[in-house]
PDB file of C-alpha atoms in Angstrom:
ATOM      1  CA  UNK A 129     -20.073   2.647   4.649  1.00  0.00           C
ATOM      2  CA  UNK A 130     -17.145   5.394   3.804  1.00  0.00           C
ATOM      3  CA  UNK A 131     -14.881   5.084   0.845  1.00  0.00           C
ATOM      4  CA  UNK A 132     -11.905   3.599   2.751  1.00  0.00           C
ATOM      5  CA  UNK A 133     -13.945   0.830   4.819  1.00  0.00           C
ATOM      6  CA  UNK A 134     -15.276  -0.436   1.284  1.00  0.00           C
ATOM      7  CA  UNK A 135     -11.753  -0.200  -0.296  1.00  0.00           C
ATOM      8  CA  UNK A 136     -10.101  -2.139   2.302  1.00  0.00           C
ATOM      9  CA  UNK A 137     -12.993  -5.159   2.537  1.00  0.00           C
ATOM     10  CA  UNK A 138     -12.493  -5.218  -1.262  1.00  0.00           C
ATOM     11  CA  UNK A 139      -8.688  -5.842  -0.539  1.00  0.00           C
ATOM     12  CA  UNK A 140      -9.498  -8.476   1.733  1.00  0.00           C
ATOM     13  CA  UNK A 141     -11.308 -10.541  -0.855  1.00  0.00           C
ATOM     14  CA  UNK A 142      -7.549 -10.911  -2.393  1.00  0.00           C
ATOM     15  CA  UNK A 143      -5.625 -14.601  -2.080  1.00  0.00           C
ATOM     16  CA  UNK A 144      -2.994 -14.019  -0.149  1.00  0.00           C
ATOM     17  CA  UNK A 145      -3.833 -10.511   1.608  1.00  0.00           C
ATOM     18  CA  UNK A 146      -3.264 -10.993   5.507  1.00  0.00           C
ATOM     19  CA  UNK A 147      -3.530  -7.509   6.420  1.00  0.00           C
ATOM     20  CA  UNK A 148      -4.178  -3.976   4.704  1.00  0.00           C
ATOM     21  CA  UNK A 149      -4.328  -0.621   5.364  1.00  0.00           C
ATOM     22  CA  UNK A 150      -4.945   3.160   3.779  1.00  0.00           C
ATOM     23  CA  UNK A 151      -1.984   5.491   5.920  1.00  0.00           C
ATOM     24  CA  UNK A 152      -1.521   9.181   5.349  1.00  0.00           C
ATOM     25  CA  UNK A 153       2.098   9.713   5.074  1.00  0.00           C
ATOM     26  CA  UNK A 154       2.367  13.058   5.860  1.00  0.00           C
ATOM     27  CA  UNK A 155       0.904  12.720   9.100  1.00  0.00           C
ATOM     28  CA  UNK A 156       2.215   9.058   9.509  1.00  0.00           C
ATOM     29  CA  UNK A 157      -1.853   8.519  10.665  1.00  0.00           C
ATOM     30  CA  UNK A 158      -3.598   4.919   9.696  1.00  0.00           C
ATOM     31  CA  UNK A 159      -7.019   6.239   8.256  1.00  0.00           C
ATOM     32  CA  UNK A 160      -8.496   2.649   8.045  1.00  0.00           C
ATOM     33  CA  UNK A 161      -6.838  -0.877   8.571  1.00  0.00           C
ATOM     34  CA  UNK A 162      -8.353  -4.885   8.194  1.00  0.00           C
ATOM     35  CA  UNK A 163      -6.238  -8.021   8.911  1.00  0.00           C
ATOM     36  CA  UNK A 164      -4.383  -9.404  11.736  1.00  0.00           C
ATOM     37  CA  UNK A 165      -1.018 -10.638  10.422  1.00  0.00           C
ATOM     38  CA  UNK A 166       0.280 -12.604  13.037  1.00  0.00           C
ATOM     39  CA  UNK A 167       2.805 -10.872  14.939  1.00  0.00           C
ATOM     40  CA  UNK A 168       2.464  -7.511  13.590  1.00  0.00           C
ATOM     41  CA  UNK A 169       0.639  -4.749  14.625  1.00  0.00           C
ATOM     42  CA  UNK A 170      -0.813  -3.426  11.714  1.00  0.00           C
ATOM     43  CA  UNK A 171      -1.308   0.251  12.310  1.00  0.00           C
ATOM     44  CA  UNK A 172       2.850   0.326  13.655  1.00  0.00           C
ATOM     45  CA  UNK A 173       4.074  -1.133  10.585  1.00  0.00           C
ATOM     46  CA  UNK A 174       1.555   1.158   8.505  1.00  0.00           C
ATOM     47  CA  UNK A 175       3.093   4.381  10.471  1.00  0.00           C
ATOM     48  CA  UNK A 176       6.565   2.904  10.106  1.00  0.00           C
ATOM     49  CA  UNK A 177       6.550   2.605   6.650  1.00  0.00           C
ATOM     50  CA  UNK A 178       5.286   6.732   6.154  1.00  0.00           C
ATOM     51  CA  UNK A 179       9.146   6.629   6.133  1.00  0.00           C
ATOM     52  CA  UNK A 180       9.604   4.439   3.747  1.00  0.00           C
ATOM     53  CA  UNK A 181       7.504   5.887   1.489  1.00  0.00           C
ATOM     54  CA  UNK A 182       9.080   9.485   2.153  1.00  0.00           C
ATOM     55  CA  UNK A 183      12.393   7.994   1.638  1.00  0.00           C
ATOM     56  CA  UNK A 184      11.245   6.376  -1.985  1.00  0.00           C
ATOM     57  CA  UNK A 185       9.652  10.022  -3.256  1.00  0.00           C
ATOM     58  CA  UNK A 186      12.838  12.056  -2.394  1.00  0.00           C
ATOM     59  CA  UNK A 187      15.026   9.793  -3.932  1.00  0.00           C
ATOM     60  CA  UNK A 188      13.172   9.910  -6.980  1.00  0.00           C
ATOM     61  CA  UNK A 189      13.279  13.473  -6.907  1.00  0.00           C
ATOM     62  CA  UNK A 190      17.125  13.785  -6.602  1.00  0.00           C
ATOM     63  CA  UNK A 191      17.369  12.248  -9.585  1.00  0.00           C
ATOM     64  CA  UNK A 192      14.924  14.110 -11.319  1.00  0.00           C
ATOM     65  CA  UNK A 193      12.137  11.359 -11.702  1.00  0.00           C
ATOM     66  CA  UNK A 194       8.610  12.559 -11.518  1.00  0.00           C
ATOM     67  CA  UNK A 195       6.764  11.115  -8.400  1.00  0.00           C
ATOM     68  CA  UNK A 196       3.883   9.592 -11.157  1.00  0.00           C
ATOM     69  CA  UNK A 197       6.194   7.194 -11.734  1.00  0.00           C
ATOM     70  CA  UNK A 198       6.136   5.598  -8.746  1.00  0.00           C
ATOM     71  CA  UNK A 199       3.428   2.380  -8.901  1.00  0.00           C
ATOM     72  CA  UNK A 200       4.512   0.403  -5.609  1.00  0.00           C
ATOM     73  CA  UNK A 201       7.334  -0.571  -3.427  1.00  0.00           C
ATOM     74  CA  UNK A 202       7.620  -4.110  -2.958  1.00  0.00           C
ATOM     75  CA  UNK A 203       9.546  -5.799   0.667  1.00  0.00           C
ATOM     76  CA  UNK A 204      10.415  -9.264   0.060  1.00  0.00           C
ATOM     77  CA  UNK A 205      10.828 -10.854   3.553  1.00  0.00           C
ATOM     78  CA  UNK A 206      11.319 -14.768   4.754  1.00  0.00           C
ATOM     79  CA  UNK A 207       7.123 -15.459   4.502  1.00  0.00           C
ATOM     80  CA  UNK A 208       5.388 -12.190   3.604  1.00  0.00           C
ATOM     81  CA  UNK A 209       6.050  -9.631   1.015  1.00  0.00           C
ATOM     82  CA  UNK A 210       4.655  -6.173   2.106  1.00  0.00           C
ATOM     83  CA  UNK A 211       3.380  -3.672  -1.028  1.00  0.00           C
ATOM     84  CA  UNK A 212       3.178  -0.246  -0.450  1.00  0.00           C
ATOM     85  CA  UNK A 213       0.798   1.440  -4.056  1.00  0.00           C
ATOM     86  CA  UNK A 214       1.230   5.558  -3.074  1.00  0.00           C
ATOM     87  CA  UNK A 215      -1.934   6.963  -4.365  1.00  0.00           C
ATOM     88  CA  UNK A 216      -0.220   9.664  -6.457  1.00  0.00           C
ATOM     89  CA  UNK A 217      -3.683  11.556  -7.848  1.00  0.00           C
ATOM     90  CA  UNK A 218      -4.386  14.741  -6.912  1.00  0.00           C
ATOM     91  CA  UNK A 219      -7.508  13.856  -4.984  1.00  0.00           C
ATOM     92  CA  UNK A 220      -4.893  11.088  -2.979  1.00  0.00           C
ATOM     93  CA  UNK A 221      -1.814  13.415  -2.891  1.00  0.00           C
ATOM     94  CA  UNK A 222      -0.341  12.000   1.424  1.00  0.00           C
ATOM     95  CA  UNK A 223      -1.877   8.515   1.218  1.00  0.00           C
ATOM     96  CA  UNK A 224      -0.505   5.481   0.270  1.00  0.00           C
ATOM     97  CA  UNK A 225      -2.218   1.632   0.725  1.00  0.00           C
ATOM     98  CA  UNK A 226      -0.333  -0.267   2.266  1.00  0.00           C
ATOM     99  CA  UNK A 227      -0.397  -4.522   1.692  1.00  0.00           C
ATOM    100  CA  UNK A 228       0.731  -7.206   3.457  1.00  0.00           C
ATOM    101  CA  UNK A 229       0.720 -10.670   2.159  1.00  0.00           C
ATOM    102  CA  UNK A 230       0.951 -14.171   2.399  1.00  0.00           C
ATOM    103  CA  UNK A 231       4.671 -15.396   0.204  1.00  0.00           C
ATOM    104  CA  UNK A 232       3.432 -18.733  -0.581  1.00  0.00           C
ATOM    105  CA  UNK A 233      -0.230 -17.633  -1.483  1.00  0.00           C
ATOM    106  CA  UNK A 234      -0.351 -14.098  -3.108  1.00  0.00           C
ATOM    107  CA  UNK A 235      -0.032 -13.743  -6.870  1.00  0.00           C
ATOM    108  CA  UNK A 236       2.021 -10.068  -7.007  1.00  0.00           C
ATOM    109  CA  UNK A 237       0.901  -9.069 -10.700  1.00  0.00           C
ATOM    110  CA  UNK A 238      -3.068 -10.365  -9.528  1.00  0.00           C
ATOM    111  CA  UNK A 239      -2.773  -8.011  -6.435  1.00  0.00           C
ATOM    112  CA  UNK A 240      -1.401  -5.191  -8.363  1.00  0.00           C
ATOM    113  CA  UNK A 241      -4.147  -5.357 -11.035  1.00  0.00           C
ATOM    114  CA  UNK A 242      -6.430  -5.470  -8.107  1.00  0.00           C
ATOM    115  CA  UNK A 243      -5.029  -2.586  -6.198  1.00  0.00           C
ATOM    116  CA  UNK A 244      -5.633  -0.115  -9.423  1.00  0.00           C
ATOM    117  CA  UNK A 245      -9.738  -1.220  -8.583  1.00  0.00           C
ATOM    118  CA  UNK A 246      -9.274  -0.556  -5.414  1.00  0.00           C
ATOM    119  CA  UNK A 247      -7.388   3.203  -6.054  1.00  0.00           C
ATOM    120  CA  UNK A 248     -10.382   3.981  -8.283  1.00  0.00           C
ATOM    121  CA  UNK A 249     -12.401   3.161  -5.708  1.00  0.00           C
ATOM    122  CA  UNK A 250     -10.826   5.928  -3.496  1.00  0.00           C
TER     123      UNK A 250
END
């Protein structure tokens, strides 16, 4: 079983996680996904995000914030929230996991301890 496959099932495990996937961002590419939100395709919202993610690291670098910095990027919407973690290491520099989850289920600060298991994973 490759890196990614285990890392996502892990994520799976987590109260509240509908969907997941690992997404290169520079070549807006899903390189593993698990869940079936309902409604959303997965692997477009993964892609779609790339440029959200993009957006996030040149900002911080017009105002002259190192890109370590960065933990996640959280969307609050009506049901879900979705959590983007960039995987900042030099052995991760282009990917980013990318977390969507259940509003009235998911702990955030659980997930995010979880998702620093799951980078080391990686």
């Amino acid at each position: 079983m490759s890196t990614i496959a285990a890392a996502l099932r892990q994520a799976m495990r987590i109260d509240g996680v509908r969907g997941v996937a690992v997404v290169d961002y520079f070549s807006r590419m899903t390189l593993g996904a698990l869940g079936d939100p309902d409604g959303l395709d997965l692997n477009q919202a993964a892609c779609g995000d790339t440029d959200v993610v993009r957006a996030k690291l040149s900002a911080m670098e017009l105002i002259g914030y190192a890109p370590t910095r960065l933990k996640d990027i959280l969307i609050t919407l009506d049901t879900e929230y979705h959590l983007i973690r960039p995987l900042l290491r030099r052995a991760h520099e282009g990917l980013f996991l990318y977390f969507v989850l259940d509003r009235s289920s998911a702990e955030l600060e659980a997930v995010r301890k979880e998702l620093r298991r799951i980078e080391d994973l990686l």
